[in-house]
Amino acid sequence: MSGAYPGAIPSPNIWDYPEIYEVENRAVDPDRVIEAAIAELVAQSRAGLLGGDTTWGHVLDVGCGNGFHLPRLAEVAKRVTGVEPRASLAAAAQHRTRHLSNVTIRQGVAQDLPVPSGSVDVAHARWAYFFGPGCEPGLREIDRVVRRGGLAVFLDHDSTRSELGRWFADGLAVDGIPRDVGTYERFWARNGFARRSLDIRWQFENAEDLAAVLRIEFPAETVLRALAEIGDRLELEAAVNLWFRRY
Ligand SMILES: C[S@@+](CC[C@H](N)C(=O)[O-])C[C@H]1O[C@@H](n2cnc3c(N)ncnc32)[C@H](O)[C@@H]1O
């Protein structure tokens, strides 16, 4: 797997601080609200398909990072392909899933997916800012690879609600969610996606972890303001959007 990959969008949080990003991933959604919502969408899409096959079939995790979500996807899918442009992260994903025979890691980008046409049952991406306005080539690729009857489901921060949303809405967030939420929402609608809004929690084990995660997500002034608002809490309220489309 080579180093820089053409078409990769810089992701300073996980590229520069993979250990802290791991802490963040562990903190997000301890109640597994997101997983349950995705499972419900998949069940609705797959009802009546494949003669009673209750697995999720072939799941594609686009921008899988160091593979945090792959083991759980591997539990419910027949097979999982993780696609990640950053060589070090793809290698970490490979290492994390080395004992899972139904997981394959491929280096690649959303706009040129290394999987055959019509081969994917569920295309999944979390914190997928490489989709969104300006990233239409990635969505065309999703159109190509998802088979008829399949589902695409992409998770993003909702910067219009919740305390974390407010900090993201400062427009300075590393993840680059556009300030103009209207443009963003119209983009998804224009491309045939519907939204499911979810309220979740971020739950940390200690204050140091919480502060470290805020520092990789927000600029210094936002972190200061956020920490003052948070006080001695270890739990943050967050809102996310699941953008989904059935094929
Ligand atoms: C914020 S991280 C999320 C990682 C992972 N989905 C998770 O939840 O742990 C975004 C990931 O997308 C990857 N990425 C950047 N540009 C991409 C592109 N054009 N296509 C696919 N993935 C991309 C980054 O390298 C990074 O690993």
PDB file of C-alpha atoms and ligand atoms in Angstrom:
ATOM      1  CA  MET A   1       0.000   0.000   0.000  1.00  0.00           C
ATOM      2  CA  SER A   2       1.625   3.287  -1.082  1.00  0.00           C
ATOM      3  CA  GLY A   3       1.641   6.611   0.856  1.00  0.00           C
ATOM      4  CA  ALA A   4      -0.257   9.669  -0.469  1.00  0.00           C
ATOM      5  CA  TYR A   5      -3.306   8.656  -2.427  1.00  0.00           C
ATOM      6  CA  PRO A   6      -4.769  10.841  -5.198  1.00  0.00           C
ATOM      7  CA  GLY A   7      -8.229  12.147  -4.372  1.00  0.00           C
ATOM      8  CA  ALA A   8      -7.950  11.670  -0.607  1.00  0.00           C
ATOM      9  CA  ILE A   9      -9.347  14.587   1.368  1.00  0.00           C
ATOM     10  CA  PRO A  10      -7.057  15.543   4.257  1.00  0.00           C
ATOM     11  CA  SER A  11      -8.509  14.348   7.548  1.00  0.00           C
ATOM     12  CA  PRO A  12      -6.269  15.916  10.207  1.00  0.00           C
ATOM     13  CA  ASN A  13      -8.150  14.401  13.136  1.00  0.00           C
ATOM     14  CA  ILE A  14      -7.543  10.740  12.278  1.00  0.00           C
ATOM     15  CA  TRP A  15      -4.476  11.264  10.055  1.00  0.00           C
ATOM     16  CA  ASP A  16      -2.496  13.146  12.692  1.00  0.00           C
ATOM     17  CA  TYR A  17      -3.980  11.748  15.907  1.00  0.00           C
ATOM     18  CA  PRO A  18      -5.139   8.168  15.284  1.00  0.00           C
ATOM     19  CA  GLU A  19      -4.859   7.228  18.981  1.00  0.00           C
ATOM     20  CA  ILE A  20      -7.060  10.126  20.069  1.00  0.00           C
ATOM     21  CA  TYR A  21      -9.467   9.409  17.232  1.00  0.00           C
ATOM     22  CA  GLU A  22      -9.759   5.893  18.640  1.00  0.00           C
ATOM     23  CA  VAL A  23     -10.760   7.407  21.990  1.00  0.00           C
ATOM     24  CA  GLU A  24     -13.321   9.529  20.133  1.00  0.00           C
ATOM     25  CA  ASN A  25     -14.757   6.519  18.331  1.00  0.00           C
ATOM     26  CA  ARG A  26     -15.091   4.701  21.672  1.00  0.00           C
ATOM     27  CA  ALA A  27     -16.878   7.693  23.213  1.00  0.00           C
ATOM     28  CA  VAL A  28     -19.408   8.176  20.426  1.00  0.00           C
ATOM     29  CA  ASP A  29     -22.850   6.668  20.889  1.00  0.00           C
ATOM     30  CA  PRO A  30     -22.430   4.210  23.799  1.00  0.00           C
ATOM     31  CA  ASP A  31     -26.146   3.419  23.472  1.00  0.00           C
ATOM     32  CA  ARG A  32     -25.637   2.232  19.891  1.00  0.00           C
ATOM     33  CA  VAL A  33     -28.499   4.351  18.593  1.00  0.00           C
ATOM     34  CA  ILE A  34     -26.737   4.715  15.237  1.00  0.00           C
ATOM     35  CA  GLU A  35     -26.178   0.991  14.835  1.00  0.00           C
ATOM     36  CA  ALA A  36     -29.830   0.258  15.635  1.00  0.00           C
ATOM     37  CA  ALA A  37     -31.056   2.834  13.111  1.00  0.00           C
ATOM     38  CA  ILE A  38     -28.795   1.466  10.382  1.00  0.00           C
ATOM     39  CA  ALA A  39     -29.886  -2.091  11.200  1.00  0.00           C
ATOM     40  CA  GLU A  40     -33.528  -1.039  10.833  1.00  0.00           C
ATOM     41  CA  LEU A  41     -32.865   0.560   7.425  1.00  0.00           C
ATOM     42  CA  VAL A  42     -30.993  -2.516   6.254  1.00  0.00           C
ATOM     43  CA  ALA A  43     -33.758  -4.839   7.452  1.00  0.00           C
ATOM     44  CA  GLN A  44     -36.365  -2.782   5.577  1.00  0.00           C
ATOM     45  CA  SER A  45     -34.250  -2.827   2.403  1.00  0.00           C
ATOM     46  CA  ARG A  46     -33.490  -6.501   2.519  1.00  0.00           C
ATOM     47  CA  ALA A  47     -36.930  -7.795   3.474  1.00  0.00           C
ATOM     48  CA  GLY A  48     -37.957 -10.274   0.823  1.00  0.00           C
ATOM     49  CA  LEU A  49     -34.563 -10.298  -0.881  1.00  0.00           C
ATOM     50  CA  LEU A  50     -32.179 -13.222  -1.233  1.00  0.00           C
ATOM     51  CA  GLY A  51     -34.622 -15.889  -0.140  1.00  0.00           C
ATOM     52  CA  GLY A  52     -34.527 -15.257   3.589  1.00  0.00           C
ATOM     53  CA  ASP A  53     -30.812 -14.374   3.892  1.00  0.00           C
ATOM     54  CA  THR A  54     -30.803 -12.331   7.085  1.00  0.00           C
ATOM     55  CA  THR A  55     -27.206 -11.079   6.855  1.00  0.00           C
ATOM     56  CA  TRP A  56     -26.411  -7.667   5.461  1.00  0.00           C
ATOM     57  CA  GLY A  57     -24.722  -9.344   2.485  1.00  0.00           C
ATOM     58  CA  HIS A  58     -21.646  -7.529   1.131  1.00  0.00           C
ATOM     59  CA  VAL A  59     -21.028  -4.337   3.138  1.00  0.00           C
ATOM     60  CA  LEU A  60     -18.694  -1.635   1.856  1.00  0.00           C
ATOM     61  CA  ASP A  61     -17.249   0.764   4.464  1.00  0.00           C
ATOM     62  CA  VAL A  62     -16.007   3.800   2.528  1.00  0.00           C
ATOM     63  CA  GLY A  63     -13.303   5.806   4.289  1.00  0.00           C
ATOM     64  CA  CYS A  64     -12.987   3.117   6.942  1.00  0.00           C
ATOM     65  CA  GLY A  65     -10.038   4.831   8.651  1.00  0.00           C
ATOM     66  CA  ASN A  66      -8.254   2.412  10.959  1.00  0.00           C
ATOM     67  CA  GLY A  67     -11.201   0.048  10.776  1.00  0.00           C
ATOM     68  CA  PHE A  68     -12.948   0.841  14.054  1.00  0.00           C
ATOM     69  CA  HIS A  69     -16.388  -0.133  12.730  1.00  0.00           C
ATOM     70  CA  LEU A  70     -15.319  -3.171  10.718  1.00  0.00           C
ATOM     71  CA  PRO A  71     -15.497  -5.881  13.431  1.00  0.00           C
ATOM     72  CA  ARG A  72     -19.101  -4.977  14.249  1.00  0.00           C
ATOM     73  CA  LEU A  73     -20.023  -4.868  10.573  1.00  0.00           C
ATOM     74  CA  ALA A  74     -18.330  -8.251  10.127  1.00  0.00           C
ATOM     75  CA  GLU A  75     -20.661  -9.714  12.762  1.00  0.00           C
ATOM     76  CA  VAL A  76     -23.771  -8.926  10.731  1.00  0.00           C
ATOM     77  CA  ALA A  77     -22.488  -9.066   7.147  1.00  0.00           C
ATOM     78  CA  LYS A  78     -21.582 -11.997   4.994  1.00  0.00           C
ATOM     79  CA  ARG A  79     -18.492 -10.082   3.954  1.00  0.00           C
ATOM     80  CA  VAL A  80     -17.104  -6.601   4.447  1.00  0.00           C
ATOM     81  CA  THR A  81     -14.784  -4.494   2.284  1.00  0.00           C
ATOM     82  CA  GLY A  82     -13.133  -1.503   3.948  1.00  0.00           C
ATOM     83  CA  VAL A  83     -11.826   1.175   1.579  1.00  0.00           C
ATOM     84  CA  GLU A  84      -9.338   3.738   2.873  1.00  0.00           C
ATOM     85  CA  PRO A  85      -6.884   6.011   0.990  1.00  0.00           C
ATOM     86  CA  ARG A  86      -4.422   6.654   3.808  1.00  0.00           C
ATOM     87  CA  ALA A  87      -1.812   3.865   3.754  1.00  0.00           C
ATOM     88  CA  SER A  88      -1.084   3.922   7.503  1.00  0.00           C
ATOM     89  CA  LEU A  89      -4.790   3.742   8.341  1.00  0.00           C
ATOM     90  CA  ALA A  90      -5.473   1.009   5.796  1.00  0.00           C
ATOM     91  CA  ALA A  91      -2.615  -0.963   7.382  1.00  0.00           C
ATOM     92  CA  ALA A  92      -4.102  -0.389  10.858  1.00  0.00           C
ATOM     93  CA  ALA A  93      -7.509  -1.552   9.600  1.00  0.00           C
ATOM     94  CA  GLN A  94      -5.836  -4.620   8.139  1.00  0.00           C
ATOM     95  CA  HIS A  95      -4.168  -5.346  11.469  1.00  0.00           C
ATOM     96  CA  ARG A  96      -7.382  -4.831  13.451  1.00  0.00           C
ATOM     97  CA  THR A  97      -9.290  -7.281  11.270  1.00  0.00           C
ATOM     98  CA  ARG A  98      -6.507  -9.840  10.695  1.00  0.00           C
ATOM     99  CA  HIS A  99      -8.489 -12.598  12.438  1.00  0.00           C
ATOM    100  CA  LEU A 100     -11.737 -11.863  10.584  1.00  0.00           C
ATOM    101  CA  SER A 101     -11.864 -14.021   7.479  1.00  0.00           C
ATOM    102  CA  ASN A 102     -14.820 -12.120   5.968  1.00  0.00           C
ATOM    103  CA  VAL A 103     -13.099  -8.688   5.952  1.00  0.00           C
ATOM    104  CA  THR A 104     -10.967  -7.301   3.119  1.00  0.00           C
ATOM    105  CA  ILE A 105      -9.177  -3.943   3.173  1.00  0.00           C
ATOM    106  CA  ARG A 106      -8.483  -2.077  -0.070  1.00  0.00           C
ATOM    107  CA  GLN A 107      -6.616   1.178  -0.484  1.00  0.00           C
ATOM    108  CA  GLY A 108      -8.762   3.550  -2.535  1.00  0.00           C
ATOM    109  CA  VAL A 109     -11.096   6.525  -2.619  1.00  0.00           C
ATOM    110  CA  ALA A 110     -14.836   7.065  -2.812  1.00  0.00           C
ATOM    111  CA  GLN A 111     -14.581   8.503  -6.328  1.00  0.00           C
ATOM    112  CA  ASP A 112     -12.863   5.361  -7.703  1.00  0.00           C
ATOM    113  CA  LEU A 113     -14.024   2.434  -5.619  1.00  0.00           C
ATOM    114  CA  PRO A 114     -11.957  -0.755  -5.945  1.00  0.00           C
ATOM    115  CA  VAL A 115     -14.975  -3.081  -6.115  1.00  0.00           C
ATOM    116  CA  PRO A 116     -16.964  -4.463  -9.080  1.00  0.00           C
ATOM    117  CA  SER A 117     -20.190  -2.886 -10.317  1.00  0.00           C
ATOM    118  CA  GLY A 118     -23.378  -4.151  -8.665  1.00  0.00           C
ATOM    119  CA  SER A 119     -21.454  -6.082  -6.008  1.00  0.00           C
ATOM    120  CA  VAL A 120     -22.462  -4.234  -2.821  1.00  0.00           C
ATOM    121  CA  ASP A 121     -25.595  -4.706  -0.709  1.00  0.00           C
ATOM    122  CA  VAL A 122     -24.923  -1.972   1.853  1.00  0.00           C
ATOM    123  CA  ALA A 123     -22.603   0.991   1.251  1.00  0.00           C
ATOM    124  CA  HIS A 124     -21.753   2.561   4.607  1.00  0.00           C
ATOM    125  CA  ALA A 125     -19.650   5.581   5.531  1.00  0.00           C
ATOM    126  CA  ARG A 126     -19.231   7.354   8.864  1.00  0.00           C
ATOM    127  CA  TRP A 127     -18.236  10.986   9.158  1.00  0.00           C
ATOM    128  CA  ALA A 128     -18.239  11.029   5.393  1.00  0.00           C
ATOM    129  CA  TYR A 129     -17.402  14.611   4.550  1.00  0.00           C
ATOM    130  CA  PHE A 130     -15.798  13.268   1.359  1.00  0.00           C
ATOM    131  CA  PHE A 131     -19.416  12.969   0.291  1.00  0.00           C
ATOM    132  CA  GLY A 132     -21.450  16.173   0.161  1.00  0.00           C
ATOM    133  CA  PRO A 133     -21.418  19.162  -2.217  1.00  0.00           C
ATOM    134  CA  GLY A 134     -18.510  18.896  -4.654  1.00  0.00           C
ATOM    135  CA  CYS A 135     -18.150  15.169  -4.124  1.00  0.00           C
ATOM    136  CA  GLU A 136     -20.617  13.981  -6.756  1.00  0.00           C
ATOM    137  CA  PRO A 137     -18.052  11.585  -8.358  1.00  0.00           C
ATOM    138  CA  GLY A 138     -18.130   9.566  -5.141  1.00  0.00           C
ATOM    139  CA  LEU A 139     -21.897   9.283  -5.297  1.00  0.00           C
ATOM    140  CA  ARG A 140     -21.738   8.195  -8.953  1.00  0.00           C
ATOM    141  CA  GLU A 141     -19.442   5.407  -7.809  1.00  0.00           C
ATOM    142  CA  ILE A 142     -21.943   4.410  -5.131  1.00  0.00           C
ATOM    143  CA  ASP A 143     -24.579   4.251  -7.904  1.00  0.00           C
ATOM    144  CA  ARG A 144     -22.263   1.939  -9.823  1.00  0.00           C
ATOM    145  CA  VAL A 145     -21.321  -0.478  -7.052  1.00  0.00           C
ATOM    146  CA  VAL A 146     -24.580  -0.862  -5.092  1.00  0.00           C
ATOM    147  CA  ARG A 147     -26.800  -3.557  -6.510  1.00  0.00           C
ATOM    148  CA  ARG A 148     -30.527  -3.199  -7.112  1.00  0.00           C
ATOM    149  CA  GLY A 149     -32.318  -3.649  -3.786  1.00  0.00           C
ATOM    150  CA  GLY A 150     -29.255  -2.373  -1.922  1.00  0.00           C
ATOM    151  CA  LEU A 151     -28.844   0.561   0.425  1.00  0.00           C
ATOM    152  CA  ALA A 152     -26.409   3.442   0.921  1.00  0.00           C
ATOM    153  CA  VAL A 153     -26.201   4.946   4.398  1.00  0.00           C
ATOM    154  CA  PHE A 154     -23.873   7.791   5.333  1.00  0.00           C
ATOM    155  CA  LEU A 155     -23.463   9.312   8.769  1.00  0.00           C
ATOM    156  CA  ASP A 156     -22.684  12.971   9.444  1.00  0.00           C
ATOM    157  CA  HIS A 157     -22.777  15.470  12.271  1.00  0.00           C
ATOM    158  CA  ASP A 158     -25.947  17.558  12.412  1.00  0.00           C
ATOM    159  CA  SER A 159     -24.582  21.046  12.986  1.00  0.00           C
ATOM    160  CA  THR A 160     -28.072  22.528  13.473  1.00  0.00           C
ATOM    161  CA  ARG A 161     -28.808  20.830  16.798  1.00  0.00           C
ATOM    162  CA  SER A 162     -27.192  19.840  20.119  1.00  0.00           C
ATOM    163  CA  GLU A 163     -24.197  21.276  21.936  1.00  0.00           C
ATOM    164  CA  LEU A 164     -21.663  19.475  19.741  1.00  0.00           C
ATOM    165  CA  GLY A 165     -23.586  20.654  16.697  1.00  0.00           C
ATOM    166  CA  ARG A 166     -23.255  24.225  17.905  1.00  0.00           C
ATOM    167  CA  TRP A 167     -19.486  23.896  18.146  1.00  0.00           C
ATOM    168  CA  PHE A 168     -19.278  22.266  14.726  1.00  0.00           C
ATOM    169  CA  ALA A 169     -21.477  25.037  13.339  1.00  0.00           C
ATOM    170  CA  ASP A 170     -18.809  27.578  14.199  1.00  0.00           C
ATOM    171  CA  GLY A 171     -17.717  26.654  10.692  1.00  0.00           C
ATOM    172  CA  LEU A 172     -14.215  26.052  11.917  1.00  0.00           C
ATOM    173  CA  ALA A 173     -14.501  22.349  12.547  1.00  0.00           C
ATOM    174  CA  VAL A 174     -11.738  20.169  11.171  1.00  0.00           C
ATOM    175  CA  ASP A 175     -14.327  17.879   9.617  1.00  0.00           C
ATOM    176  CA  GLY A 176     -15.381  20.743   7.342  1.00  0.00           C
ATOM    177  CA  ILE A 177     -19.167  20.449   7.499  1.00  0.00           C
ATOM    178  CA  PRO A 178     -20.348  23.344   5.319  1.00  0.00           C
ATOM    179  CA  ARG A 179     -21.681  26.418   7.117  1.00  0.00           C
ATOM    180  CA  ASP A 180     -24.544  26.690   4.711  1.00  0.00           C
ATOM    181  CA  VAL A 181     -26.681  23.832   5.971  1.00  0.00           C
ATOM    182  CA  GLY A 182     -29.360  24.530   3.329  1.00  0.00           C
ATOM    183  CA  THR A 183     -26.914  23.851   0.484  1.00  0.00           C
ATOM    184  CA  TYR A 184     -25.837  20.687   2.195  1.00  0.00           C
ATOM    185  CA  GLU A 185     -29.368  19.403   2.710  1.00  0.00           C
ATOM    186  CA  ARG A 186     -30.402  20.244  -0.876  1.00  0.00           C
ATOM    187  CA  PHE A 187     -27.361  18.336  -2.132  1.00  0.00           C
ATOM    188  CA  TRP A 188     -28.528  15.143  -0.460  1.00  0.00           C
ATOM    189  CA  ALA A 189     -32.146  15.578  -1.550  1.00  0.00           C
ATOM    190  CA  ARG A 190     -31.059  16.249  -5.155  1.00  0.00           C
ATOM    191  CA  ASN A 191     -29.136  12.977  -5.100  1.00  0.00           C
ATOM    192  CA  GLY A 192     -32.106  10.969  -3.891  1.00  0.00           C
ATOM    193  CA  PHE A 193     -31.179  10.667  -0.218  1.00  0.00           C
ATOM    194  CA  ALA A 194     -33.554  10.893   2.724  1.00  0.00           C
ATOM    195  CA  ARG A 195     -32.551  11.757   6.253  1.00  0.00           C
ATOM    196  CA  ARG A 196     -33.027  10.143   9.606  1.00  0.00           C
ATOM    197  CA  SER A 197     -32.146  12.498  12.485  1.00  0.00           C
ATOM    198  CA  LEU A 198     -30.755  10.890  15.609  1.00  0.00           C
ATOM    199  CA  ASP A 199     -29.896  12.156  19.076  1.00  0.00           C
ATOM    200  CA  ILE A 200     -26.897  10.480  20.614  1.00  0.00           C
ATOM    201  CA  ARG A 201     -24.423  10.880  23.484  1.00  0.00           C
ATOM    202  CA  TRP A 202     -20.661  11.028  23.580  1.00  0.00           C
ATOM    203  CA  GLN A 203     -19.540   9.418  26.849  1.00  0.00           C
ATOM    204  CA  PHE A 204     -15.929   9.747  28.039  1.00  0.00           C
ATOM    205  CA  GLU A 205     -14.087   7.846  30.759  1.00  0.00           C
ATOM    206  CA  ASN A 206     -12.241  10.910  32.050  1.00  0.00           C
ATOM    207  CA  ALA A 207     -11.808  14.637  31.534  1.00  0.00           C
ATOM    208  CA  GLU A 208      -8.395  14.268  29.860  1.00  0.00           C
ATOM    209  CA  ASP A 209      -9.834  12.109  27.093  1.00  0.00           C
ATOM    210  CA  LEU A 210     -12.713  14.512  26.588  1.00  0.00           C
ATOM    211  CA  ALA A 211     -10.397  17.525  26.268  1.00  0.00           C
ATOM    212  CA  ALA A 212      -8.016  15.658  23.939  1.00  0.00           C
ATOM    213  CA  VAL A 213     -10.862  14.744  21.593  1.00  0.00           C
ATOM    214  CA  LEU A 214     -12.228  18.292  21.535  1.00  0.00           C
ATOM    215  CA  ARG A 215      -8.742  19.539  20.650  1.00  0.00           C
ATOM    216  CA  ILE A 216      -8.525  17.386  17.517  1.00  0.00           C
ATOM    217  CA  GLU A 217     -12.003  18.444  16.391  1.00  0.00           C
ATOM    218  CA  PHE A 218     -12.174  22.176  17.116  1.00  0.00           C
ATOM    219  CA  PRO A 219      -9.954  25.219  17.047  1.00  0.00           C
ATOM    220  CA  ALA A 220      -8.481  26.408  20.347  1.00  0.00           C
ATOM    221  CA  GLU A 221     -11.078  29.138  21.032  1.00  0.00           C
ATOM    222  CA  THR A 222     -13.969  26.738  20.494  1.00  0.00           C
ATOM    223  CA  VAL A 223     -12.330  24.193  22.798  1.00  0.00           C
ATOM    224  CA  LEU A 224     -11.990  26.785  25.559  1.00  0.00           C
ATOM    225  CA  ARG A 225     -15.601  27.850  25.220  1.00  0.00           C
ATOM    226  CA  ALA A 226     -16.788  24.234  25.074  1.00  0.00           C
ATOM    227  CA  LEU A 227     -14.787  23.188  28.148  1.00  0.00           C
ATOM    228  CA  ALA A 228     -16.208  26.125  30.124  1.00  0.00           C
ATOM    229  CA  GLU A 229     -19.737  25.060  29.144  1.00  0.00           C
ATOM    230  CA  ILE A 230     -19.077  21.398  29.904  1.00  0.00           C
ATOM    231  CA  GLY A 231     -17.700  21.898  33.413  1.00  0.00           C
ATOM    232  CA  ASP A 232     -17.108  18.538  35.089  1.00  0.00           C
ATOM    233  CA  ARG A 233     -19.463  16.549  32.876  1.00  0.00           C
ATOM    234  CA  LEU A 234     -18.076  13.546  30.972  1.00  0.00           C
ATOM    235  CA  GLU A 235     -21.090  13.269  28.707  1.00  0.00           C
ATOM    236  CA  LEU A 236     -21.903  15.465  25.707  1.00  0.00           C
ATOM    237  CA  GLU A 237     -25.093  15.665  23.719  1.00  0.00           C
ATOM    238  CA  ALA A 238     -24.818  15.293  19.973  1.00  0.00           C
ATOM    239  CA  ALA A 239     -27.049  15.019  16.935  1.00  0.00           C
ATOM    240  CA  VAL A 240     -26.319  13.154  13.741  1.00  0.00           C
ATOM    241  CA  ASN A 241     -27.886  12.698  10.334  1.00  0.00           C
ATOM    242  CA  LEU A 242     -28.149   9.344   8.640  1.00  0.00           C
ATOM    243  CA  TRP A 243     -28.494  10.062   4.921  1.00  0.00           C
ATOM    244  CA  PHE A 244     -29.814   6.999   3.163  1.00  0.00           C
ATOM    245  CA  ARG A 245     -30.949   5.901  -0.264  1.00  0.00           C
ATOM    246  CA  ARG A 246     -32.432   2.650  -1.471  1.00  0.00           C
ATOM    247  CA  TYR A 247     -31.426   1.368  -4.902  1.00  0.00           C
TER     248      TYR A 247
HETATM  249  C1  LIG B   1     -13.191  11.379   9.841  1.00  0.00           C
HETATM  250  S1  LIG B   1     -12.398   9.928   9.248  1.00  0.00           S
HETATM  251  C2  LIG B   1     -13.589   8.656   9.655  1.00  0.00           C
HETATM  252  C3  LIG B   1     -12.971   7.282   9.636  1.00  0.00           C
HETATM  253  C4  LIG B   1     -13.960   6.125   9.911  1.00  0.00           C
HETATM  254  N1  LIG B   1     -15.095   6.171   9.023  1.00  0.00           N
HETATM  255  C5  LIG B   1     -14.423   6.115  11.350  1.00  0.00           C
HETATM  256  O1  LIG B   1     -15.604   6.414  11.602  1.00  0.00           O
HETATM  257  O2  LIG B   1     -13.613   5.774  12.226  1.00  0.00           O
HETATM  258  C6  LIG B   1     -12.593  10.092   7.474  1.00  0.00           C
HETATM  259  C7  LIG B   1     -11.795   9.047   6.700  1.00  0.00           C
HETATM  260  O3  LIG B   1     -12.054   9.230   5.295  1.00  0.00           O
HETATM  261  C8  LIG B   1     -10.867   9.009   4.582  1.00  0.00           C
HETATM  262  N2  LIG B   1     -10.970   9.699   3.282  1.00  0.00           N
HETATM  263  C9  LIG B   1     -10.504  10.919   2.932  1.00  0.00           C
HETATM  264  N3  LIG B   1     -10.775  11.184   1.658  1.00  0.00           N
HETATM  265  C10 LIG B   1     -11.442  10.113   1.176  1.00  0.00           C
HETATM  266  C11 LIG B   1     -11.987   9.802  -0.101  1.00  0.00           C
HETATM  267  N4  LIG B   1     -11.900  10.634  -1.115  1.00  0.00           N
HETATM  268  N5  LIG B   1     -12.592   8.603  -0.243  1.00  0.00           N
HETATM  269  C12 LIG B   1     -12.685   7.737   0.795  1.00  0.00           C
HETATM  270  N6  LIG B   1     -12.187   7.987   2.032  1.00  0.00           N
HETATM  271  C13 LIG B   1     -11.581   9.169   2.207  1.00  0.00           C
HETATM  272  C14 LIG B   1      -9.792   9.567   5.492  1.00  0.00           C
HETATM  273  O4  LIG B   1      -8.506   9.085   5.180  1.00  0.00           O
HETATM  274  C15 LIG B   1     -10.295   9.146   6.869  1.00  0.00           C
HETATM  275  O5  LIG B   1      -9.802   7.904   7.232  1.00  0.00           O
END
